[in-house]
Short mmCIF file of C-alpha atoms and ligand atoms in Angstrom, two decimals:
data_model
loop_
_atom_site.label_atom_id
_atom_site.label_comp_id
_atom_site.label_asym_id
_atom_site.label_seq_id
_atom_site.Cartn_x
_atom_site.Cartn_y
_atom_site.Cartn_z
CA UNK A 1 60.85 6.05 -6.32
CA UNK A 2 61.95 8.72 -8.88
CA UNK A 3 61.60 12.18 -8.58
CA UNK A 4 59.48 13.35 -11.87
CA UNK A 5 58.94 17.25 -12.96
CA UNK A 6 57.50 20.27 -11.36
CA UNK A 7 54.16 21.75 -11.48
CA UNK A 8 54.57 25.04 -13.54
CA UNK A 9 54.49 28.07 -11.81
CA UNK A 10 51.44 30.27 -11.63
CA UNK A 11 51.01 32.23 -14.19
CA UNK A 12 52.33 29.96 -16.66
CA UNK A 13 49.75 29.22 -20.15
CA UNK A 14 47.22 27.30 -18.61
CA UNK A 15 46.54 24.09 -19.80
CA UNK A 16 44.15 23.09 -21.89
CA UNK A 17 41.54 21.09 -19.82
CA UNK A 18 40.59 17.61 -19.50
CA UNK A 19 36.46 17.32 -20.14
CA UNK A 20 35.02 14.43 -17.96
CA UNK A 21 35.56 11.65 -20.33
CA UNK A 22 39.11 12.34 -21.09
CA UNK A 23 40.15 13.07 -17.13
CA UNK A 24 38.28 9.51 -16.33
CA UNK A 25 40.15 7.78 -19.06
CA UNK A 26 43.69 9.45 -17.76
CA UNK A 27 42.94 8.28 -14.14
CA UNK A 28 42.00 4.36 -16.19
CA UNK A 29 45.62 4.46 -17.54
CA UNK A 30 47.46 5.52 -14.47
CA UNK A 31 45.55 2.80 -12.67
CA UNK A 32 46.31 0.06 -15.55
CA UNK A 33 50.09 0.97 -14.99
CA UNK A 34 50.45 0.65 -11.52
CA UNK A 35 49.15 -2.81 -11.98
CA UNK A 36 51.95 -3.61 -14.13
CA UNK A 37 55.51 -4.45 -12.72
CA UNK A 38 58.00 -2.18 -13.11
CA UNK A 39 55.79 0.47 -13.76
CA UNK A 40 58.53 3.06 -12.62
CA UNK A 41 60.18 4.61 -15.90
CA UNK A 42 61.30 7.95 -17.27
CA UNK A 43 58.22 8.03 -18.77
CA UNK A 44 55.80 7.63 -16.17
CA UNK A 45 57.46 10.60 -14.16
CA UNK A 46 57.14 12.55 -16.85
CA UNK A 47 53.43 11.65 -17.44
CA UNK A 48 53.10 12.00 -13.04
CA UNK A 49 54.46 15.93 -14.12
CA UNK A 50 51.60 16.33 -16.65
CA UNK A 51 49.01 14.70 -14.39
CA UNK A 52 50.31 17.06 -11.47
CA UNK A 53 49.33 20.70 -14.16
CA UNK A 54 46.38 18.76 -14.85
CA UNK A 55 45.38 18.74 -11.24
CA UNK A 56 45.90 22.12 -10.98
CA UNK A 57 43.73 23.07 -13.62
CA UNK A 58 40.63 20.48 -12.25
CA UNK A 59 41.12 21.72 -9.27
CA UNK A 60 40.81 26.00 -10.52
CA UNK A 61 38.06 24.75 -12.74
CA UNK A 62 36.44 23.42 -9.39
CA UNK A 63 35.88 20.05 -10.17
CA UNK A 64 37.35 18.51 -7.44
CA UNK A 65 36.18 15.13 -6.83
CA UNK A 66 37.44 14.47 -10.70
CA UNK A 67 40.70 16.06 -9.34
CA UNK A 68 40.71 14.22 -6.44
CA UNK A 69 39.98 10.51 -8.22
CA UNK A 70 42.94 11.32 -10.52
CA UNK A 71 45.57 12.02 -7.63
CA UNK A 72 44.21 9.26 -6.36
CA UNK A 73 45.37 7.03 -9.03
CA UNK A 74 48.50 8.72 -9.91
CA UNK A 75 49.43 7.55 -6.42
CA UNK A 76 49.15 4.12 -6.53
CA UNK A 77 51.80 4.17 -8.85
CA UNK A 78 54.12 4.95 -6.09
CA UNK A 79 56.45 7.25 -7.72
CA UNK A 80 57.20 10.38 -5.79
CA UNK A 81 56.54 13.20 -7.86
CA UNK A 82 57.12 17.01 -6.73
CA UNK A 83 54.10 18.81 -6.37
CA UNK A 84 51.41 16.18 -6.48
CA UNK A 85 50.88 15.69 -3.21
CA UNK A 86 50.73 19.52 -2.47
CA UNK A 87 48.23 19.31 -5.79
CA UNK A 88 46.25 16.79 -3.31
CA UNK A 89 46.49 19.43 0.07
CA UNK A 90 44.84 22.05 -2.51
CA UNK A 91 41.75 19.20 -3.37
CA UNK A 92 41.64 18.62 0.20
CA UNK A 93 40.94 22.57 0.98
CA UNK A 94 38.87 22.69 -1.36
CA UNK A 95 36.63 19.65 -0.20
CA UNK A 96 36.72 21.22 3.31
CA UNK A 97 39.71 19.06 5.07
CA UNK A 98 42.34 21.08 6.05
CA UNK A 99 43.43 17.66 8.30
CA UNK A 100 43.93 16.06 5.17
CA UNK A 101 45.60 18.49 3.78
CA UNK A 102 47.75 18.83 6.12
CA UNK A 103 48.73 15.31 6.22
CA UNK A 104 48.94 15.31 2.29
CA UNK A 105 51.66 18.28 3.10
CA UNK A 106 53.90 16.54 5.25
CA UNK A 107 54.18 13.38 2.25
CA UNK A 108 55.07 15.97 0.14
CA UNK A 109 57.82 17.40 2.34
CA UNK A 110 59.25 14.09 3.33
CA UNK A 111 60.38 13.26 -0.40
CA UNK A 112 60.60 16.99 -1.53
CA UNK A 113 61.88 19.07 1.30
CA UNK A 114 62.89 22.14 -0.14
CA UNK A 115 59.48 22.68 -1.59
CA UNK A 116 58.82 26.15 -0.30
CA UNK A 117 55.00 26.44 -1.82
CA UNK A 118 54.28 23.43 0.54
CA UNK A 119 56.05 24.16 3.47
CA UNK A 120 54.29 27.94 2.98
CA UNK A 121 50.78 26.30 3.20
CA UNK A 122 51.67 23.53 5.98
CA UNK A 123 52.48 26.48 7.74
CA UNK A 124 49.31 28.19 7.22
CA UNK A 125 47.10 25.45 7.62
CA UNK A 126 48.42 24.80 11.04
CA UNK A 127 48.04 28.68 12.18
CA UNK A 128 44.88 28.07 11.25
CA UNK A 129 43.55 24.66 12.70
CA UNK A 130 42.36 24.33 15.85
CA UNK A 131 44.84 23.86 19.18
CA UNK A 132 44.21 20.47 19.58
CA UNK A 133 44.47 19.97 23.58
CA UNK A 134 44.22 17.23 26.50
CA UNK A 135 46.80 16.86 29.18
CA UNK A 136 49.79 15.37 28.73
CA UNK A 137 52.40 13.44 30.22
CA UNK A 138 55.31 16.10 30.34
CA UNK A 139 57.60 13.41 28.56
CA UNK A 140 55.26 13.04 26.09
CA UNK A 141 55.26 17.13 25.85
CA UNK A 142 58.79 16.92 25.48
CA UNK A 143 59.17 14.61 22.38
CA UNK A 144 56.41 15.97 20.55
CA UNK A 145 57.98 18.63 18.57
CA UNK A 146 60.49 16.28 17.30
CA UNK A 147 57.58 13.38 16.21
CA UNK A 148 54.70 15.73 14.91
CA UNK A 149 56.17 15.91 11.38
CA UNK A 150 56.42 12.48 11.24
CA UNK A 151 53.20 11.07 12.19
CA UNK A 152 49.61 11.07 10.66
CA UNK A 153 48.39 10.56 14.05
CA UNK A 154 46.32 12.92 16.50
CA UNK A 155 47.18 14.05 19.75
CA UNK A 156 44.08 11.92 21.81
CA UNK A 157 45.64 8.16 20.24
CA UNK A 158 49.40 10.00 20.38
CA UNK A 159 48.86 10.64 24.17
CA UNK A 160 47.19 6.91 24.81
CA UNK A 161 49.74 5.24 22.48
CA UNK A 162 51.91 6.69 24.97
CA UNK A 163 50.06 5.73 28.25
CA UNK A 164 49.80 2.23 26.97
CA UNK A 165 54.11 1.97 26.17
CA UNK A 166 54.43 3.39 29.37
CA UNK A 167 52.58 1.35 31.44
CA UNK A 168 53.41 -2.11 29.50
CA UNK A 169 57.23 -0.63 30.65
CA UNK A 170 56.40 0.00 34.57
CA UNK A 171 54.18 -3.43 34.96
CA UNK A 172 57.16 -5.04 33.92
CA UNK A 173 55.20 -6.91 30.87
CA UNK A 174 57.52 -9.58 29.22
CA UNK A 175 57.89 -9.05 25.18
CA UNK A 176 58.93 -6.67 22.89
CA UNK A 177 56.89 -3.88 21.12
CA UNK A 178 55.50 -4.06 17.38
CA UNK A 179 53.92 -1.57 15.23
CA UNK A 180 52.45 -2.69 12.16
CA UNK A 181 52.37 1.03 9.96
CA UNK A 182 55.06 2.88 10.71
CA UNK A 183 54.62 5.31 7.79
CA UNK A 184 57.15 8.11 8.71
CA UNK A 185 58.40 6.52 12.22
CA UNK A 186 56.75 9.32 14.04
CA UNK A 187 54.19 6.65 16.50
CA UNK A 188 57.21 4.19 16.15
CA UNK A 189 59.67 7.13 17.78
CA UNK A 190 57.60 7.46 20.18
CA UNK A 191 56.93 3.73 21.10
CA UNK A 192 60.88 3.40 21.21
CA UNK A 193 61.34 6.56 23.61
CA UNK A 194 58.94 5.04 26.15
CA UNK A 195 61.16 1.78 25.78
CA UNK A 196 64.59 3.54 26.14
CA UNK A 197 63.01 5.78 28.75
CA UNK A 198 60.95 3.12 30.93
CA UNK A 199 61.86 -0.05 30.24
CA UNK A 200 62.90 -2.65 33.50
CA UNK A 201 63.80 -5.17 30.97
CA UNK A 202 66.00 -5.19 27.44
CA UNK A 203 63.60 -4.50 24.92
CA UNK A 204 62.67 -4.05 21.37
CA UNK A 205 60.59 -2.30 18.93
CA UNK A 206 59.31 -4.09 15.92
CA UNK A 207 58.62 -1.84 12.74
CA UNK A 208 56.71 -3.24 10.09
CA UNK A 209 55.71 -1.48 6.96
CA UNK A 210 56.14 -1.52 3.04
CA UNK A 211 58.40 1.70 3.64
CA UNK A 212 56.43 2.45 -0.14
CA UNK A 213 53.13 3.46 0.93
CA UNK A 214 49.61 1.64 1.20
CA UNK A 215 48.82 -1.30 -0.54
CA UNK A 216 45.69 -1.90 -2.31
CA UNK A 217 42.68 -1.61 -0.89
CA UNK A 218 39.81 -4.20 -1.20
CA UNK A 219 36.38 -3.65 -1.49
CA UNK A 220 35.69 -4.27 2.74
CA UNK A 221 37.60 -0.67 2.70
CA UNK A 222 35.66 2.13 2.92
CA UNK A 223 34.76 5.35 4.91
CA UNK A 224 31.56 6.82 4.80
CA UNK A 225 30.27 4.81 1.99
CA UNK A 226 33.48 6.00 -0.03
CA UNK A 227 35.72 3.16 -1.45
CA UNK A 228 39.75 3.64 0.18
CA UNK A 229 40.40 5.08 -3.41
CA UNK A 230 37.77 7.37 -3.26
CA UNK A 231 38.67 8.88 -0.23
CA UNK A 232 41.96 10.63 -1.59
CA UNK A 233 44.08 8.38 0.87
CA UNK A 234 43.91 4.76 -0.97
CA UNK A 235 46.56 2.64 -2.67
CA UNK A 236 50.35 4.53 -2.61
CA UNK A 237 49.44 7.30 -0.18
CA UNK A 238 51.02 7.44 3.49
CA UNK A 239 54.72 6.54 1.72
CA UNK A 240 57.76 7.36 3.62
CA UNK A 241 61.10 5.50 3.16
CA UNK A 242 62.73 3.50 6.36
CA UNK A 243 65.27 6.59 6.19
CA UNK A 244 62.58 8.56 7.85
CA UNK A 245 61.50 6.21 10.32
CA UNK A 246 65.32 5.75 11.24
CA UNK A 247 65.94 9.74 11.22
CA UNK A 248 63.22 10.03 13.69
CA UNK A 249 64.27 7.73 16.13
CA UNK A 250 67.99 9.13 16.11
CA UNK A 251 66.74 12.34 16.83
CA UNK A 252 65.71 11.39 19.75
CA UNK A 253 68.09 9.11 20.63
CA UNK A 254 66.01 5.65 20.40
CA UNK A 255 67.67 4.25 16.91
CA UNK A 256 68.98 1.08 18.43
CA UNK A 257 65.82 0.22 19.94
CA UNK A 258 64.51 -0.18 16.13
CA UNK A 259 63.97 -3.72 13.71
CA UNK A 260 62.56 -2.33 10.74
CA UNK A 261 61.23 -5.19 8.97
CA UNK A 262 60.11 -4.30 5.00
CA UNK A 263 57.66 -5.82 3.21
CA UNK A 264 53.91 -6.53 2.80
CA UNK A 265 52.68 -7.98 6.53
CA UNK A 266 50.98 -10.84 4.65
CA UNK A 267 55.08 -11.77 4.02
CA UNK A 268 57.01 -10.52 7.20
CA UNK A 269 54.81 -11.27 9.72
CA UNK A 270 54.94 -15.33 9.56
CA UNK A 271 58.58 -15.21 8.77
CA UNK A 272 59.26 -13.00 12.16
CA UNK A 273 56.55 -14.39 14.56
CA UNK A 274 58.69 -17.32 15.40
CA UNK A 275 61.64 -15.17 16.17
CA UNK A 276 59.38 -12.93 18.47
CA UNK A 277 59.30 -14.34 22.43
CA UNK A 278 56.19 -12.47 22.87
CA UNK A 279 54.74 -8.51 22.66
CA UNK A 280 54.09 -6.50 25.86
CA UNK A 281 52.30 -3.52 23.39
CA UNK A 282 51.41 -4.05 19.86
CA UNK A 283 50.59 -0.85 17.86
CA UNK A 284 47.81 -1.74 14.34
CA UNK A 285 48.47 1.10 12.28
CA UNK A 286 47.61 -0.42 8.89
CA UNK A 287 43.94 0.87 7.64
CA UNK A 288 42.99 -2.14 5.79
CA UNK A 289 40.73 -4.87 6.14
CA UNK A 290 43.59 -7.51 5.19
CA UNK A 291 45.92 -5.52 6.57
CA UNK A 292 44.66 -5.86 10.38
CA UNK A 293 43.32 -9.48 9.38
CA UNK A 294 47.19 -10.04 8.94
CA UNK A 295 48.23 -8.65 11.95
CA UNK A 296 46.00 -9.91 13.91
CA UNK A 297 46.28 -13.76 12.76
CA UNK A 298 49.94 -13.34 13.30
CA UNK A 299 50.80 -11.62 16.34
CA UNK A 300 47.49 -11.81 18.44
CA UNK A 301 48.78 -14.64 20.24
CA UNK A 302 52.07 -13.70 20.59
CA UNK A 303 50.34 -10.86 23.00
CA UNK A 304 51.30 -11.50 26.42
CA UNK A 305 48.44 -11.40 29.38
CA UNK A 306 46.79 -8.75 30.37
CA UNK A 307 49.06 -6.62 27.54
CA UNK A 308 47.01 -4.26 25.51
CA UNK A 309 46.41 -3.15 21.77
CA UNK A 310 46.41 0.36 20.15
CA UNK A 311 44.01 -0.34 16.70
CA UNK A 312 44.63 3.30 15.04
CA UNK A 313 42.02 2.89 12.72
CA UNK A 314 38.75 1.53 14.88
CA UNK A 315 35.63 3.61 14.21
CA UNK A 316 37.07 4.98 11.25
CA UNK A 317 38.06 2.08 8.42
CA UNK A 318 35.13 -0.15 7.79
CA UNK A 319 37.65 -2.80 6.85
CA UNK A 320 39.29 -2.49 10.17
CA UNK A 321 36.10 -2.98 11.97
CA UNK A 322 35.43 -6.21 10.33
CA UNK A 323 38.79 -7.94 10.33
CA UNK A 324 38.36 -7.11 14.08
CA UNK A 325 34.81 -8.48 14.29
CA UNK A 326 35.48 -11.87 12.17
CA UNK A 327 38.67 -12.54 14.10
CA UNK A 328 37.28 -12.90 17.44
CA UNK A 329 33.87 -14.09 16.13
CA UNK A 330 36.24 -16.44 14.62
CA UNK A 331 37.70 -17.68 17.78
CA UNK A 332 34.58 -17.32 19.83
CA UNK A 333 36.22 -15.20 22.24
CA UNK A 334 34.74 -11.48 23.46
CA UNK A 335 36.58 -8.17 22.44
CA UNK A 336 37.06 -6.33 25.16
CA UNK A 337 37.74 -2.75 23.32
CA UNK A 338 37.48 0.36 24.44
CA UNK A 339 37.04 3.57 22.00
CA UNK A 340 39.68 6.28 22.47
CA UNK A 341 38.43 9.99 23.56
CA UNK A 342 38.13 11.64 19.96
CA UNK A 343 36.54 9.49 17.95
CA UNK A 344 38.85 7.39 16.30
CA UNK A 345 40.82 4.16 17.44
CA UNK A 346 40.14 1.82 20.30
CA UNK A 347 42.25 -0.06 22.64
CA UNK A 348 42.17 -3.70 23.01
CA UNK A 349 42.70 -5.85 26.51
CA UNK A 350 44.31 -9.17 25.84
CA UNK A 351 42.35 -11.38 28.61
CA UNK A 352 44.76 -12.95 31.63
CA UNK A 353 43.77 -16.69 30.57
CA UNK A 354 42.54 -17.39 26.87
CA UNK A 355 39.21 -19.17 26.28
CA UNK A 356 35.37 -18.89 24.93
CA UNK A 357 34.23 -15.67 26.93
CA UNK A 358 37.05 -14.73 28.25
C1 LIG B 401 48.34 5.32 8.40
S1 LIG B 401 49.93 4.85 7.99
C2 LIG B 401 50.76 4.65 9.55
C3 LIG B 401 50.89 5.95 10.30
C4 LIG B 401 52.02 5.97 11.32
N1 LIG B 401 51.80 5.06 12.42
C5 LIG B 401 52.23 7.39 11.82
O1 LIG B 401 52.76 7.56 12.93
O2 LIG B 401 51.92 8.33 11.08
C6 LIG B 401 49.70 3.19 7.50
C7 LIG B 401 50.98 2.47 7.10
O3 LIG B 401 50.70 1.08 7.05
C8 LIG B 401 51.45 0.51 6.00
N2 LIG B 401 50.72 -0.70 5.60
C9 LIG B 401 49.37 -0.85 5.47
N3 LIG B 401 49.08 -2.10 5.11
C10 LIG B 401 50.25 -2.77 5.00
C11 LIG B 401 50.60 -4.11 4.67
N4 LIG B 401 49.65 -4.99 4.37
N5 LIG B 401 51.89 -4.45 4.69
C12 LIG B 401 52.85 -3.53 5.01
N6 LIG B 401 52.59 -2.25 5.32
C13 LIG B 401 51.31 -1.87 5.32
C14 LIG B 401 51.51 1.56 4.93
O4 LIG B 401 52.65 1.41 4.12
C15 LIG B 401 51.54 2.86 5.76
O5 LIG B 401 52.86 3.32 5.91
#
C-alpha cells in the first residue's frame, strides 16, 4: 500500500466539478485499474489524491450516491490514500449512517493516524451515537476499551462472540479457534483473551484474512437490493495490515496465542485444514457469498461436536445467507441457527453425531 496526497484544506480553490458523465467514467477507470496487476504506482496515488478533492466537491455539491460509487471504486484499488476514507465517513453522514461512518473513520486512522480532521469527527460521531448497552461479562468490560478501535463489530455479536470462546474454554472442547476476517484483530483479540484467560487445554487461535482488505464481490452479494459495491463497503474496504491484528493482541497480552495465516481463504484454508486437529469455536467474519462458501467447505468438518459457530454477517449479506443455505441443503443436513439479539449474525450448533436431520 502507498500512502498518496492529501485532500486540500478547506478553503482552498475549489475544484472544478465532475458532471455525471465524466464522474461515471472516472469511477470506470479506477475500476479498470484495479483489475490490472500491479496497479499500485506513483501515479495511481497521485490520481487516489485527485479522486479524494473530487469527493469532496460531489459530496458539497450533494450528490452523494455519485460520490459514494466513486470511493467505492477508488477502493478496490487497495492503495491507502490519506483522506479518502474520511471523504467516505462525510458520504456516509450525509446518506444518514453515522455507523458507517464511523467504521469508515477508524480505516482511515489505522493507515493515517495522525490525521487530526478524522480523529476530530470519530470523536464526534461517537458523542453523538447512541450508548449501545446489554450486560456484560465484567472480563469482557475490561478488554473492551483496548479492542473497540479495532473491530467493525457491535457490542450484541462482541458480547456472544465472547460467551461462545468462553464456554468452548470451560466445556473443555478439544480444537483450536479460527476466525476467518480478522480485519483489524479487534474480534480476533478478543477470541485469544478468552483462550489465554480460560483455556483447560493448550490452545490456538487461527487468523485468516487477506490483511489487504475485501476481495471482490460477486453478484450473490448484496444488501437491500444494493450490489456489495454499491453499498460503500465492497471490494478493498475493511483493510488493515497483520501489524494491527498483532498490535492488538500484544496489548493485551494474547500475541502468542496468534497464527496469522495471509491470503485469499479459497488458498489458505485447504493448505491449513490438514494441519488443524479440529476447532472448538470458529468465528465467519468474511461478508461474501464465496467467502463463507470457502469457509464453510473447509473447516465445517473440522468443527468438533456440539462446538458452535459465530456467522457475523447472517441476516445482513445476502451472499452469506445463501452459501449458508446451499451448504447444508447440500449435505442434506438441518441448520440449527439461532439469530443474535440485534439483528445481525446468528450462531450455529454443530450437531453431537453427523447425519441427514441431524
Ligand atoms: C468485516 S471484516 C472482519 C471484521 C473483524 N472481524 C473485526 O473485528 O472488525 C471482513 C474481513 O474478511 C476478509 N475477507 C473476506 N473475504 C476474504 C477471503 N475470501 N479471503 C481472505 N480474507 C477475506 C477481509 O479482508 C476483511 O478483513
Amino acid at each position: 500500500m502507498s500512502p498518496s496526497s492529501p485532500m486540500p484544506p478547506d478553503g482552498s480553490p475549489a475544484r472544478p466539478l465532475l458532471d455525471d458523465a465524466q464522474t461515471a467514467l472516472l469511477a470506470e477507470r479506477l475500476l479498470r485499474l484495479a483489475g490490472r496487476a500491479g496497479a499500485a504506482s506513483p501515479a495511481v496515488a497521485a490520481l487516489l489524491g485527485d479522486v479524494v478533492a473530487t469527493l469532496r466537491a460531489l459530496e458539497q455539491a450533494g450528490r452523494l450516491d455519485q460520490a459514494n460509487a466513486l470511493a467505492a471504486a477508488a477502493k478496490s484499488l487497495r492503495t491507502a490514500t490519506r483522506d479518502l476514507d474520511l471523504a467516505r465517513a462525510r458520504i456516509f453522514v450525509g446518506l444518514g449512517d453515522p455507523l458507517a461512518a464511523k467504521e469508515a473513520l477508524k480505516e482511515e486512522l489505522r493507515y493515517f493516524p495522525d490525521n487530526e480532521p478524522a480523529r476530530a469527527m470519530l470523536a464526534a460521531l461517537e458523542a453523538g451515537l447512541p450508548r449501545e448497552v446489554p450486560e456484560l461479562d465484567p472480563d469482557l468490560t475490561a478488554i473492551l476499551p483496548v479492542i473497540r478501535p479495532y473491530t467493525m463489530v457491535g457490542l450484541p455479536r462482541l458480547a456472544s462472540l465472547f460467551f461462545l470462546a468462553k464456554r468452548a474454554c470451560q466445556r473443555d472442547i478439544p480444537g483450536d479457534f479460527a476466525e476467518c476476517g480478522v480485519a483489524a484483530g479487534g474480534t480476533s483479540a478478543l477470541l485469544a483473551y478468552a483462550i489465554k484467560r480460560y483455556s483447560q487445554r493448550p490452545r490456538r487461535l487461527y487468523c485468516f484474512d487477506t490483511f489487504s482488505g475485501m476481495p471482490d464481490p460477486s453478484p450473490e452479494d448484496q444488501h437491500a437490493g444494493l450490489d456489495a459495491n454499491a453499498t460503500g463497503w465492497g471490494a478493498g474496504t475493511c483493510a488493515a495490515p497483520e501489524a494491527s491484528l498483532r498490535e492488538v493482541c500484544r496489548r493485551l497480552g494474547v500475541e502468542d496465542a496468534i497464527v496469522p495465516v495471509a491470503g485469499l481463504f479459497k488458498d489458505t484454508l485447504p493448505v491449513a485444514a490438514p494441519s488443524i486437529s479440529g476447532l472448538a469455536l470458529l468465528h465467519m467474519d468474511g461478508d461474501w457469498y464465496e467467502s463463507t462458501r470457502d469457509i464453510l467447505v473447509n473447516l465445517y468438518d473440522l468443527v468438533a461436536p456440539n462446538a458452535l459457530i459465530q456467522v457475523d454477517d447472517y441476516g445482513y449479506w445476502e451472499g452469506c445467507d445463501q452459501a449458508l443455505a446451499e451448504f447444508f441443503a447440500a449435505r442434506g443436513e438441518r441448520m440449527a441457527l439461532r439469530c443474535i439479539p440485534g439483528g445481525v449474525g446468528a450462531v450455529l450448533s454443530k450437531p453431537a453425531r453427523k447425519g441427514p436431520g441431524a
